[in-house]
């Protein structure tokens, strides 16, 4: 799964704002083990820079809140995404991952839905030549399995 995830991220050509959005969204799913619904609910104010570390503040099922550090490579992707997709001041209450505006390659002001994420992922997997059986939930399972196999304590994995 880790190899497929890396291939998928590397296959995204960063031509349009939507490409940057997709790379950040997929990276967020992979590296945080968050549910697609929680990722769709992120607003710009949930991406927090605190000193030299960035965090994503999630609200999960049942109102559970958690703060997950952002890996350095994903933090760089977020910086490129913000430069490519947002001009001027960013409304902190706008969606971090807005839906596409038709087939323009541009972004709307509406948040993505879980169905939008599934369709985007299927499209990106097809372009990368990877199995379309991979779903947003597959990244969650793969990340958890990978962490456990590396000896990360179960309590830490359960926090994710």
Backbone as numpy.savetxt, mean C-alpha at the origin, in Angstrom:
# Nx Ny Nz CAx CAy CAz Cx Cy Cz
6.57 -16.31 -2.22 5.75 -15.11 -2.22 6.61 -13.86 -2.22
7.72 -13.84 -1.47 8.58 -12.66 -1.41 9.15 -12.33 -2.78
9.53 -13.37 -3.53 10.08 -13.15 -4.88 9.02 -12.56 -5.79
7.80 -13.09 -5.73 6.70 -12.56 -6.55 6.38 -11.12 -6.17
6.39 -10.83 -4.89 6.10 -9.47 -4.44 7.15 -8.49 -4.98
8.42 -8.87 -4.92 9.48 -8.01 -5.43 9.35 -7.84 -6.94
9.05 -8.94 -7.65 8.86 -8.85 -9.11 7.71 -7.91 -9.45
6.64 -8.01 -8.69 5.47 -7.16 -8.94 5.84 -5.69 -8.75
6.47 -5.35 -7.64 6.85 -3.97 -7.39 7.82 -3.45 -8.46
8.78 -4.28 -8.83 9.78 -3.87 -9.82 9.19 -3.73 -11.22
8.06 -4.37 -11.48 7.46 -4.33 -12.82 6.67 -3.05 -13.09
6.42 -2.26 -12.08 5.59 -1.07 -12.25 6.43 0.07 -12.81
6.12 0.44 -14.05 6.79 1.58 -14.68 6.14 2.85 -14.17
6.93 3.75 -13.66 6.42 4.95 -13.00 6.28 6.10 -14.01
5.23 6.01 -14.81 4.97 7.00 -15.85 3.91 8.01 -15.44
2.84 7.54 -14.83 1.70 8.37 -14.46 1.53 8.38 -12.95
0.79 9.37 -12.42 0.52 9.39 -10.98 -0.09 8.08 -10.47
-0.95 7.47 -11.28 -1.60 6.22 -10.87 -0.57 5.10 -10.66
0.53 5.13 -11.43 1.58 4.12 -11.27 2.25 4.25 -9.90
2.51 5.49 -9.52 3.12 5.74 -8.19 2.15 5.31 -7.09
0.87 5.63 -7.27 -0.13 5.23 -6.28 -0.15 3.71 -6.13
-0.19 3.01 -7.25 -0.26 1.55 -7.22 0.96 0.95 -6.53
2.15 1.48 -6.82 3.35 0.94 -6.19 3.32 1.15 -4.68
2.89 2.33 -4.24 2.80 2.60 -2.80 1.73 1.74 -2.14
0.59 1.60 -2.80 -0.49 0.81 -2.22 -0.08 -0.66 -2.10
0.49 -1.21 -3.15 0.94 -2.61 -3.10 2.04 -2.77 -2.05
2.98 -1.83 -2.01 4.04 -1.88 -1.00 3.47 -1.82 0.41
2.45 -1.00 0.60 1.81 -0.91 1.91 1.16 -2.24 2.28
0.49 -2.88 1.33 -0.12 -4.19 1.61 0.95 -5.22 1.96
2.04 -5.21 1.22 3.09 -6.21 1.42 3.82 -5.98 2.75
4.25 -4.76 3.00 5.17 -4.50 4.11 4.50 -4.23 5.44
3.17 -4.03 5.46 2.50 -3.79 6.74 1.59 -4.94 7.16
1.28 -5.84 6.25 0.34 -6.94 6.50 -1.05 -6.42 6.84
-1.35 -5.20 6.39 -2.66 -4.61 6.66 -3.71 -5.18 5.72
-4.94 -5.16 6.17 -6.07 -5.56 5.33 -6.31 -4.49 4.28
-6.79 -4.91 3.12 -7.06 -3.96 2.03 -8.05 -2.88 2.48
-9.05 -3.25 3.27 -10.02 -2.27 3.74 -9.38 -1.18 4.60
-8.42 -1.57 5.42 -7.72 -0.60 6.26 -6.85 0.33 5.41
-6.22 -0.23 4.39 -5.39 0.58 3.50 -6.26 1.57 2.72
-7.43 1.12 2.26 -8.34 2.01 1.53 -8.83 3.15 2.41
-8.89 2.93 3.70 -9.38 3.94 4.63 -8.34 4.96 5.06
-7.09 4.80 4.60 -6.04 5.74 5.00 -6.26 7.11 4.37
-6.06 8.13 5.17 -6.08 9.51 4.69 -4.64 10.04 4.73
-4.40 11.16 4.09 -3.04 11.73 4.10 -2.55 11.98 5.53
-3.46 12.31 6.44 -3.03 12.58 7.83 -2.58 11.30 8.54
-2.87 10.15 7.98 -2.45 8.88 8.59 -1.02 8.49 8.19
-0.44 9.23 7.26 0.97 9.04 6.91 1.74 10.12 7.67
2.46 9.71 8.71 3.07 10.65 9.65 4.58 10.56 9.60
5.22 11.71 9.43 6.69 11.81 9.52 7.01 12.23 10.94
7.78 11.43 11.64 8.17 11.75 13.01 9.68 11.60 13.11
10.37 12.73 13.03 11.83 12.67 13.03 12.32 12.01 11.76
13.13 10.99 11.92 13.69 10.31 10.75 12.88 9.08 10.35
11.73 8.85 10.98 10.91 7.67 10.69 9.50 8.09 10.28
8.97 7.42 9.27 7.57 7.63 8.87 6.75 6.48 9.42
5.47 6.76 9.69 4.54 5.76 10.21 3.23 5.85 9.45
2.52 4.73 9.39 1.15 4.70 8.92 0.27 4.37 10.11
-0.77 5.16 10.30 -1.69 4.96 11.42 -2.97 4.31 10.87
-3.17 3.06 11.23 -4.30 2.28 10.73 -5.42 2.18 11.76
-6.65 2.08 11.25 -7.79 1.67 12.05 -8.29 0.39 11.41
-8.20 -0.70 12.14 -8.56 -2.01 11.62 -9.97 -2.41 12.04
-10.31 -3.64 11.74 -11.59 -4.21 12.15 -11.82 -3.98 13.63
-13.05 -3.66 13.99 -13.39 -3.48 15.39 -12.83 -2.20 15.99
-12.35 -1.27 15.15 -11.83 0.00 15.66 -10.44 -0.08 16.27
-9.77 -1.21 16.10 -8.41 -1.36 16.64 -7.47 -0.44 15.88
-6.70 0.36 16.62 -5.76 1.29 16.01 -4.34 0.80 16.23
-3.53 0.99 15.20 -2.13 0.61 15.32 -1.29 1.51 14.44
-0.06 1.67 14.82 0.89 2.50 14.09 2.03 1.61 13.63
2.25 1.60 12.32 3.27 0.71 11.75 4.36 1.58 11.11
5.64 1.33 11.45 6.72 2.06 10.80 6.77 1.74 9.31
7.16 2.72 8.51 7.27 2.55 7.07 8.73 2.25 6.74
8.95 1.17 6.01 10.31 0.83 5.57 10.89 1.97 4.74
12.21 2.07 4.75 12.87 3.18 4.04 12.54 3.16 2.54
12.57 2.00 1.91 12.28 1.96 0.46 10.84 2.38 0.17
9.91 1.99 1.02 8.52 2.41 0.84 8.37 3.90 1.12
9.13 4.40 2.07 9.11 5.84 2.37 9.57 6.64 1.14
10.59 6.14 0.45 11.05 6.79 -0.79 9.98 6.74 -1.86
9.27 5.60 -1.95 8.17 5.48 -2.91 7.06 6.49 -2.58
6.76 6.68 -1.30 5.74 7.65 -0.90 6.16 9.07 -1.29
7.43 9.39 -1.12 7.91 10.73 -1.49 7.75 10.95 -2.99
8.10 9.96 -3.79 7.94 10.07 -5.25 6.47 10.16 -5.64
5.63 9.39 -4.96 4.18 9.40 -5.21 3.60 10.79 -4.95
3.96 11.36 -3.82 3.42 12.68 -3.48 3.89 13.74 -4.48
5.12 13.65 -4.94 5.62 14.61 -5.92 4.92 14.45 -7.27
4.65 13.21 -7.65 4.05 12.94 -8.97 2.55 13.19 -9.00
1.87 13.01 -7.89 0.41 12.99 -7.91 -0.28 14.19 -7.29
0.41 14.92 -6.43 -0.27 15.98 -5.70 0.48 17.30 -5.87
-0.26 18.30 -6.27 0.34 19.60 -6.53 -0.20 20.60 -5.51
0.70 21.35 -4.91 0.28 22.30 -3.89 0.06 21.60 -2.57
-0.59 22.29 -1.64 -0.82 21.69 -0.32 -1.76 20.49 -0.42
-1.47 19.49 0.39 -2.28 18.28 0.41 -3.29 18.38 1.55
-4.56 18.14 1.24 -5.61 18.14 2.26 -5.39 16.91 3.14
-5.13 17.10 4.44 -4.87 15.95 5.31 -6.06 15.00 5.45
-7.24 15.46 5.08 -8.44 14.63 5.21 -8.83 13.97 3.89
-8.00 14.11 2.86 -8.26 13.46 1.58 -7.66 12.06 1.59
-8.18 11.17 0.74 -7.68 9.78 0.74 -6.22 9.69 0.31
-5.48 8.87 1.03 -4.07 8.62 0.68 -3.99 7.88 -0.65
-4.96 7.01 -0.90 -5.00 6.24 -2.14 -6.32 6.49 -2.86
-6.39 7.61 -3.62 -7.63 7.91 -4.34 -7.80 7.01 -5.56
-9.05 6.87 -5.98 -9.35 6.06 -7.16 -8.91 6.79 -8.41
-8.88 6.06 -9.51 -8.49 6.64 -10.80 -9.63 7.49 -11.35
-9.25 8.46 -12.14 -10.23 9.31 -12.82 -10.38 8.75 -14.24
-11.28 7.79 -14.38 -11.46 7.13 -15.68 -10.20 6.40 -16.09
-9.85 6.49 -17.36 -8.63 5.85 -17.88 -7.56 6.88 -18.20
-7.56 7.98 -17.47 -6.65 9.09 -17.75 -5.26 8.88 -17.17
-5.10 7.97 -16.22 -3.84 7.83 -15.50 -3.72 8.81 -14.36
-4.77 9.65 -14.20 -4.80 10.64 -13.13 -5.66 10.14 -11.98
-5.63 10.85 -10.89 -6.35 10.42 -9.69 -7.54 11.34 -9.41
-8.59 10.77 -8.84 -9.78 11.52 -8.48 -9.65 11.97 -7.03
-10.74 12.43 -6.45 -10.75 12.80 -5.03 -11.44 11.75 -4.18
-11.90 10.66 -4.81 -12.61 9.60 -4.10 -11.63 8.52 -3.65
-11.86 7.92 -2.49 -10.96 6.84 -2.05 -11.18 5.57 -2.86
-10.15 4.76 -2.96 -10.29 3.45 -3.58 -11.13 2.56 -2.68
-11.82 1.62 -3.28 -12.55 0.60 -2.54 -11.74 -0.69 -2.57
-12.14 -1.65 -1.77 -11.47 -2.95 -1.77 -11.60 -3.59 -3.16
-12.74 -3.41 -3.81 -12.92 -3.94 -5.18 -11.97 -3.26 -6.15
-11.77 -1.94 -6.00 -10.81 -1.22 -6.85 -9.41 -1.80 -6.68
-9.04 -2.06 -5.43 -7.71 -2.61 -5.14 -7.56 -3.99 -5.80
-8.59 -4.82 -5.69 -8.53 -6.17 -6.29 -8.37 -6.07 -7.81
-9.11 -5.18 -8.45 -9.01 -5.02 -9.91 -7.63 -4.48 -10.30
-7.14 -3.49 -9.56 -5.82 -2.94 -9.84 -4.76 -4.02 -9.70
-4.84 -4.81 -8.64 -3.85 -5.85 -8.40 -3.89 -6.89 -9.53
-5.07 -7.29 -9.95 -5.19 -8.25 -11.06 -4.53 -7.69 -12.32
-4.76 -6.43 -12.61 -4.16 -5.78 -13.78 -2.64 -5.74 -13.66
-2.13 -5.40 -12.49 -0.68 -5.31 -12.28 -0.03 -6.70 -12.32
-0.70 -7.69 -11.76 -0.17 -9.06 -11.81 -0.08 -9.55 -13.25
-1.11 -9.27 -14.03 -1.13 -9.68 -15.44 0.03 -9.03 -16.20
0.23 -7.75 -16.00 1.33 -7.04 -16.68 2.69 -7.58 -16.26
2.81 -8.04 -15.02 4.08 -8.58 -14.51 4.28 -10.05 -14.87
3.24 -10.67 -15.44 3.33 -12.08 -15.79 3.26 -13.00 -14.58
2.59 -12.55 -13.53 2.48 -13.35 -12.31 1.09 -13.93 -12.17
0.95 -14.92 -11.30 -0.31 -15.61 -11.08 -1.39 -14.64 -10.61
-2.53 -14.69 -11.26 -3.65 -13.86 -10.85 -4.35 -14.44 -9.63
-3.84 -15.56 -9.10 -4.41 -16.13 -7.88 -3.94 -15.37 -6.65
-2.96 -14.50 -6.82 -2.50 -13.66 -5.71 -3.56 -12.60 -5.47
-3.89 -12.40 -4.20 -4.90 -11.40 -3.84 -4.30 -10.45 -2.79
-4.98 -9.36 -2.48 -4.47 -8.50 -1.40 -4.25 -9.29 -0.10
-5.12 -10.26 0.17 -4.97 -11.06 1.39 -3.73 -11.96 1.31
-3.33 -12.35 0.11 -2.13 -13.18 -0.05 -0.90 -12.48 0.51
-0.82 -11.15 0.33 0.32 -10.41 0.86 0.32 -10.45 2.38
-0.84 -10.36 2.97 -0.97 -10.42 4.43 -0.47 -11.77 4.95
-0.94 -12.82 4.34 -0.54 -14.18 4.72 0.95 -14.39 4.49
1.44 -13.94 3.33 2.85 -14.10 3.00 3.76 -13.36 3.97
3.38 -12.15 4.34 4.19 -11.36 5.27 4.21 -12.03 6.64
3.06 -12.47 7.10 2.99 -13.12 8.41 3.83 -14.40 8.42
3.70 -15.21 7.38 4.48 -16.45 7.27 5.97 -16.14 7.24
6.36 -15.13 6.47 7.76 -14.75 6.36 8.31 -14.30 7.71
7.56 -13.48 8.42 8.03 -13.01 9.74 8.19 -14.16 10.72
7.22 -15.07 10.75 7.32 -16.22 11.66 8.51 -17.12 11.31
8.75 -17.30 10.01 9.87 -18.16 9.60 11.22 -17.51 9.92
11.24 -16.18 10.09 12.47 -15.48 10.46 12.67 -15.45 11.97
11.72 -16.01 12.72 11.86 -16.06 14.16 11.33 -14.83 14.89
10.55 -14.01 14.20 9.95 -12.85 14.86 8.95 -13.39 15.88
8.98 -12.89 17.11 8.08 -13.39 18.15 6.60 -13.27 17.74
5.83 -14.28 18.11 4.42 -14.34 17.75 3.66 -13.10 18.21
3.97 -12.57 19.39 3.28 -11.36 19.87 3.48 -10.19 18.92
4.70 -10.05 18.39 4.99 -8.96 17.44 4.22 -9.16 16.12
4.17 -10.40 15.66 3.45 -10.71 14.43 1.95 -10.48 14.64
1.43 -10.86 15.80 0.02 -10.65 16.07 -0.32 -9.17 16.12
0.62 -8.33 16.54 0.38 -6.88 16.54 0.11 -6.40 15.13
0.87 -6.96 14.18 0.62 -6.62 12.77 -0.74 -7.12 12.34
